[in-house]
Amino acid sequence: MALPKAMLCILGNQPGVGAPEEVLLRAAGFATATIRWEEVAAQQRGWMQLMPILNDASLQAWVFAGRPADITEELLSQVSMLTLGMSRPTPPVTAFVLLGSGEEPAFPDLLDHVRVFHGNASFAPRLAAARLKPMCMLPRPFHIRAHVDPFIGQWLEIGPLENETWDGFMAGVVDAEVTAFGIGLRGNLPQKSVLHHPQSGIKGEWGDLRFSACAAKNSMTSDMACYMRVEGCPRIVFITGYQDENRAQEMEKGIRHLDLF
């Protein structure tokens, strides 16, 4: 019988292949592959290359090991995008093993399923047990999925929840930039798109943060989605009603958002 697989991502300057965390995962029954995150991040869109590995149903544990300071906002945004991009029903058991002292990072609701261990003493057997239990994911405020690929970049698929209809929309990201958008059926980026009263390059401020957004007056049902190409590491993804001069002040009232870090 094939062993369950684990992917160990080493952060910072911790030891790589042969790391204590790798040894412990193997002892707990995982066939473990180890990568250094800084080597992945050094390649252009290198982190996106992990998507096919994460979609493999036999991968049952995804582990990061490093100091608390190594868990940056950029890393959490990328982990969130990869989590949103998985086509499997639930992500593998995901864990951060914190080595050394430092403040534990805050994880967004999207990563509520992530387990945090201080030191590596007992994390591996606990992950082996956790993979056999059903995983509960918090509900999301709207349909959202990521499409990440080294060749096409990162796209967010955003649409109505089941049995919901939108009469136009404005969708955007905080601390990143929307560089293109279109509308199509859920599941695949559309080859062409007909947009009603489109607005692109929308800029603004959300408190002390800056956002970038797009908008269109298309009516959308739950089998449709807006596809946004995003540059950078988005902090927040949001959706609200179509904004025109008469509704410019209503954005805060009807906004729904999801934090990525």
GROMACS .gro file of C-alpha atoms in nm:
model
  261
    1MET     CA    1   0.000   0.000   0.000
    2ALA     CA    2   0.139   0.340  -0.102
    3LEU     CA    3   0.241   0.572   0.178
    4PRO     CA    4   0.061   0.906   0.216
    5LYS     CA    5   0.272   1.190   0.078
    6ALA     CA    6   0.387   1.504   0.255
    7MET     CA    7   0.550   1.818   0.117
    8LEU     CA    8   0.783   1.996   0.358
    9CYS     CA    9   0.869   2.360   0.281
   10ILE     CA   10   1.176   2.488   0.464
   11LEU     CA   11   1.171   2.860   0.540
   12GLY     CA   12   1.467   3.090   0.595
   13ASN     CA   13   1.804   2.936   0.671
   14GLN     CA   14   1.681   2.619   0.841
   15PRO     CA   15   1.849   2.292   0.727
   16GLY     CA   16   1.703   2.153   0.402
   17VAL     CA   17   1.708   1.788   0.294
   18GLY     CA   18   1.762   1.574   0.601
   19ALA     CA   19   1.601   1.835   0.825
   20PRO     CA   20   1.464   1.708   1.159
   21GLU     CA   21   1.110   1.779   1.036
   22GLU     CA   22   1.166   1.557   0.732
   23VAL     CA   23   1.296   1.274   0.952
   24LEU     CA   24   0.996   1.304   1.182
   25LEU     CA   25   0.746   1.306   0.895
   26ARG     CA   26   0.904   0.992   0.750
   27ALA     CA   27   0.895   0.825   1.091
   28ALA     CA   28   0.522   0.907   1.114
   29GLY     CA   29   0.460   0.722   0.786
   30PHE     CA   30   0.474   0.999   0.525
   31ALA     CA   31   0.666   0.971   0.200
   32THR     CA   32   0.818   1.317   0.228
   33ALA     CA   33   0.958   1.556  -0.033
   34THR     CA   34   1.146   1.859   0.097
   35ILE     CA   35   1.192   2.193  -0.080
   36ARG     CA   36   1.351   2.520   0.025
   37TRP     CA   37   1.095   2.797  -0.010
   38GLU     CA   38   1.357   3.062  -0.088
   39GLU     CA   39   1.468   2.859  -0.392
   40VAL     CA   40   1.107   2.837  -0.511
   41ALA     CA   41   1.052   3.209  -0.450
   42ALA     CA   42   1.373   3.299  -0.637
   43GLN     CA   43   1.217   3.178  -0.963
   44GLN     CA   44   0.970   3.404  -1.141
   45ARG     CA   45   0.626   3.282  -1.028
   46GLY     CA   46   0.806   2.979  -0.889
   47TRP     CA   47   0.555   2.924  -0.609
   48MET     CA   48   0.283   2.871  -0.871
   49GLN     CA   49   0.463   2.557  -0.988
   50LEU     CA   50   0.346   2.384  -0.667
   51MET     CA   51  -0.018   2.380  -0.781
   52PRO     CA   52  -0.007   2.037  -0.959
   53ILE     CA   53   0.163   1.883  -0.654
   54LEU     CA   54  -0.100   2.023  -0.417
   55ASN     CA   55  -0.380   1.891  -0.638
   56ASP     CA   56  -0.247   1.535  -0.608
   57ALA     CA   57  -0.498   1.357  -0.382
   58SER     CA   58  -0.221   1.138  -0.239
   59LEU     CA   59  -0.055   1.449  -0.091
   60GLN     CA   60  -0.204   1.450   0.257
   61ALA     CA   61   0.022   1.690   0.449
   62TRP     CA   62   0.167   2.029   0.359
   63VAL     CA   63   0.415   2.151   0.621
   64PHE     CA   64   0.616   2.471   0.662
   65ALA     CA   65   0.908   2.485   0.905
   66GLY     CA   66   1.086   2.804   1.007
   67ARG     CA   67   1.110   3.090   1.249
   68PRO     CA   68   0.800   3.303   1.314
   69ALA     CA   69   0.977   3.592   1.139
   70ASP     CA   70   1.004   3.379   0.822
   71ILE     CA   71   0.624   3.369   0.790
   72THR     CA   72   0.581   3.691   0.594
   73GLU     CA   73   0.267   3.854   0.459
   74GLU     CA   74   0.384   3.766   0.108
   75LEU     CA   75   0.414   3.399   0.205
   76LEU     CA   76   0.066   3.393   0.362
   77SER     CA   77  -0.083   3.556   0.050
   78GLN     CA   78   0.079   3.291  -0.169
   79VAL     CA   79  -0.036   3.008   0.057
   80SER     CA   80  -0.388   3.153   0.046
   81MET     CA   81  -0.382   3.174  -0.334
   82LEU     CA   82  -0.260   2.816  -0.363
   83THR     CA   83  -0.530   2.703  -0.120
   84LEU     CA   84  -0.794   2.882  -0.328
   85GLY     CA   85  -0.653   2.722  -0.642
   86MET     CA   86  -0.683   2.359  -0.537
   87SER     CA   87  -0.936   2.157  -0.736
   88ARG     CA   88  -0.964   1.888  -0.465
   89PRO     CA   89  -1.262   1.911  -0.223
   90THR     CA   90  -1.043   2.004   0.076
   91PRO     CA   91  -0.674   2.095   0.104
   92PRO     CA   92  -0.420   1.860   0.256
   93VAL     CA   93  -0.362   1.889   0.630
   94THR     CA   94  -0.160   2.211   0.647
   95ALA     CA   95   0.076   2.301   0.930
   96PHE     CA   96   0.336   2.557   1.031
   97VAL     CA   97   0.611   2.434   1.263
   98LEU     CA   98   0.754   2.737   1.443
   99LEU     CA   99   1.119   2.704   1.539
  100GLY     CA  100   1.277   2.942   1.786
  101SER     CA  101   1.125   3.241   1.958
  102GLY     CA  102   0.907   3.512   1.816
  103GLU     CA  103   0.546   3.621   1.794
  104GLU     CA  104   0.308   3.372   1.637
  105PRO     CA  105   0.172   3.511   1.310
  106ALA     CA  106  -0.199   3.582   1.269
  107PHE     CA  107  -0.368   3.362   1.012
  108PRO     CA  108  -0.674   3.481   0.815
  109ASP     CA  109  -1.006   3.296   0.827
  110LEU     CA  110  -0.926   3.145   0.487
  111LEU     CA  111  -0.640   2.957   0.657
  112ASP     CA  112  -0.842   2.870   0.966
  113HIS     CA  113  -0.769   2.501   0.898
  114VAL     CA  114  -0.394   2.555   0.942
  115ARG     CA  115  -0.237   2.390   1.247
  116VAL     CA  116   0.047   2.563   1.433
  117PHE     CA  117   0.311   2.377   1.634
  118HIS     CA  118   0.578   2.533   1.854
  119GLY     CA  119   0.886   2.318   1.804
  120ASN     CA  120   0.893   1.988   1.619
  121ALA     CA  121   0.858   1.742   1.907
  122SER     CA  122   0.516   1.590   1.834
  123PHE     CA  123   0.379   1.752   1.520
  124ALA     CA  124   0.428   1.459   1.280
  125PRO     CA  125   0.219   1.193   1.458
  126ARG     CA  126  -0.053   1.450   1.520
  127LEU     CA  127  -0.063   1.531   1.149
  128ALA     CA  128  -0.080   1.160   1.069
  129ALA     CA  129  -0.386   1.134   1.292
  130ALA     CA  130  -0.542   1.457   1.163
  131ARG     CA  131  -0.538   1.342   0.800
  132LEU     CA  132  -0.790   1.068   0.889
  133LYS     CA  133  -1.045   1.315   1.026
  134PRO     CA  134  -1.291   1.518   0.817
  135MET     CA  135  -1.181   1.877   0.762
  136CYS     CA  136  -1.420   2.163   0.827
  137MET     CA  137  -1.369   2.480   0.622
  138LEU     CA  138  -1.529   2.812   0.712
  139PRO     CA  139  -1.791   2.933   0.462
  140ARG     CA  140  -1.679   3.205   0.221
  141PRO     CA  141  -1.876   3.526   0.162
  142PHE     CA  142  -1.890   3.467  -0.215
  143HIS     CA  143  -1.775   3.206  -0.466
  144ILE     CA  144  -1.401   3.237  -0.508
  145ARG     CA  145  -1.134   3.026  -0.670
  146ALA     CA  146  -0.779   3.104  -0.784
  147HIS     CA  147  -0.618   3.004  -1.113
  148VAL     CA  148  -0.240   3.019  -1.071
  149ASP     CA  149   0.002   2.916  -1.341
  150PRO     CA  150   0.360   3.029  -1.418
  151PHE     CA  151   0.255   3.110  -1.777
  152ILE     CA  152  -0.075   3.292  -1.722
  153GLY     CA  153  -0.004   3.439  -1.378
  154GLN     CA  154  -0.266   3.458  -1.103
  155TRP     CA  155  -0.635   3.504  -1.170
  156LEU     CA  156  -0.921   3.518  -0.923
  157GLU     CA  157  -1.259   3.370  -1.015
  158ILE     CA  158  -1.530   3.549  -0.817
  159GLY     CA  159  -1.905   3.503  -0.843
  160PRO     CA  160  -2.240   3.472  -0.668
  161LEU     CA  161  -2.311   3.200  -0.415
  162GLU     CA  162  -2.555   2.924  -0.509
  163ASN     CA  163  -2.907   3.056  -0.582
  164GLU     CA  164  -2.780   3.415  -0.574
  165THR     CA  165  -2.791   3.675  -0.853
  166TRP     CA  166  -2.585   3.990  -0.895
  167ASP     CA  167  -2.716   4.291  -1.084
  168GLY     CA  168  -2.373   4.423  -1.170
  169PHE     CA  169  -2.067   4.422  -0.945
  170MET     CA  170  -1.739   4.582  -0.849
  171ALA     CA  171  -1.461   4.340  -0.754
  172GLY     CA  172  -1.113   4.422  -0.636
  173VAL     CA  173  -0.808   4.355  -0.424
  174VAL     CA  174  -0.623   4.544  -0.154
  175ASP     CA  175  -0.245   4.591  -0.173
  176ALA     CA  176  -0.230   4.446  -0.525
  177GLU     CA  177  -0.346   4.545  -0.873
  178VAL     CA  178  -0.619   4.421  -1.106
  179THR     CA  179  -0.468   4.436  -1.456
  180ALA     CA  180  -0.741   4.267  -1.664
  181PHE     CA  181  -1.086   4.115  -1.620
  182GLY     CA  182  -1.365   3.934  -1.798
  183ILE     CA  183  -1.684   3.738  -1.734
  184GLY     CA  184  -1.762   3.376  -1.818
  185LEU     CA  185  -1.892   3.045  -1.691
  186ARG     CA  186  -1.743   2.909  -1.371
  187GLY     CA  187  -1.444   2.680  -1.390
  188ASN     CA  188  -1.229   2.809  -1.677
  189LEU     CA  189  -1.094   3.143  -1.788
  190PRO     CA  190  -1.311   3.272  -2.075
  191GLN     CA  191  -1.158   3.310  -2.421
  192LYS     CA  192  -1.382   3.610  -2.491
  193SER     CA  193  -1.617   3.819  -2.283
  194VAL     CA  194  -1.898   4.070  -2.339
  195LEU     CA  195  -1.895   4.339  -2.069
  196HIS     CA  196  -2.175   4.588  -2.003
  197HIS     CA  197  -2.057   4.935  -1.898
  198PRO     CA  198  -1.713   4.803  -1.790
  199GLN     CA  199  -1.484   5.001  -1.565
  200SER     CA  200  -1.117   4.905  -1.526
  201GLY     CA  201  -0.827   5.061  -1.343
  202ILE     CA  202  -1.046   5.170  -1.051
  203LYS     CA  203  -0.827   5.298  -0.765
  204GLY     CA  204  -0.916   5.405  -0.415
  205GLU     CA  205  -0.846   5.383  -0.044
  206TRP     CA  206  -0.991   5.144   0.211
  207GLY     CA  207  -0.897   5.301   0.543
  208ASP     CA  208  -0.519   5.330   0.531
  209LEU     CA  209  -0.490   5.072   0.250
  210ARG     CA  210  -0.508   5.114  -0.126
  211PHE     CA  211  -0.727   4.902  -0.350
  212SER     CA  212  -0.753   4.825  -0.720
  213ALA     CA  213  -1.079   4.711  -0.878
  214CYS     CA  214  -1.288   4.648  -1.186
  215ALA     CA  215  -1.665   4.669  -1.246
  216ALA     CA  216  -1.937   4.583  -1.495
  217LYS     CA  217  -2.317   4.600  -1.507
  218ASN     CA  218  -2.361   4.240  -1.629
  219SER     CA  219  -2.625   4.038  -1.446
  220MET     CA  220  -2.463   3.724  -1.305
  221THR     CA  221  -2.608   3.399  -1.174
  222SER     CA  222  -2.431   3.137  -0.966
  223ASP     CA  223  -2.299   2.954  -1.273
  224MET     CA  224  -2.102   3.263  -1.382
  225ALA     CA  225  -1.798   3.445  -1.249
  226CYS     CA  226  -1.580   3.750  -1.292
  227TYR     CA  227  -1.218   3.664  -1.371
  228MET     CA  228  -0.956   3.916  -1.253
  229ARG     CA  229  -0.586   3.902  -1.331
  230VAL     CA  230  -0.398   4.016  -1.021
  231GLU     CA  231  -0.040   4.140  -0.992
  232GLY     CA  232   0.128   4.140  -0.651
  233CYS     CA  233   0.028   3.978  -0.323
  234PRO     CA  234  -0.334   4.063  -0.245
  235ARG     CA  235  -0.417   4.124   0.120
  236ILE     CA  236  -0.796   4.130   0.077
  237VAL     CA  237  -1.035   4.032  -0.201
  238PHE     CA  238  -1.371   4.210  -0.204
  239ILE     CA  239  -1.697   4.236  -0.395
  240THR     CA  240  -1.971   4.497  -0.384
  241GLY     CA  241  -2.243   4.640  -0.607
  242TYR     CA  242  -2.174   4.826  -0.929
  243GLN     CA  243  -2.056   5.175  -0.844
  244ASP     CA  244  -2.164   5.483  -1.040
  245GLU     CA  245  -2.189   5.848  -0.945
  246ASN     CA  246  -2.518   5.791  -0.762
  247ARG     CA  247  -2.389   5.495  -0.560
  248ALA     CA  248  -2.030   5.596  -0.497
  249GLN     CA  249  -2.095   5.634  -0.126
  250GLU     CA  250  -2.259   5.291  -0.087
  251MET     CA  251  -1.946   5.078  -0.122
  252GLU     CA  252  -1.886   5.033   0.248
  253LYS     CA  253  -2.251   4.940   0.306
  254GLY     CA  254  -2.275   4.636   0.077
  255ILE     CA  255  -1.916   4.514   0.066
  256ARG     CA  256  -1.817   4.150   0.122
  257HIS     CA  257  -1.453   4.060   0.165
  258LEU     CA  258  -1.210   3.776   0.228
  259ASP     CA  259  -0.871   3.829   0.392
  260LEU     CA  260  -0.573   3.646   0.241
  261PHE     CA  261  -0.330   3.754   0.516
   0.00000   0.00000   0.00000
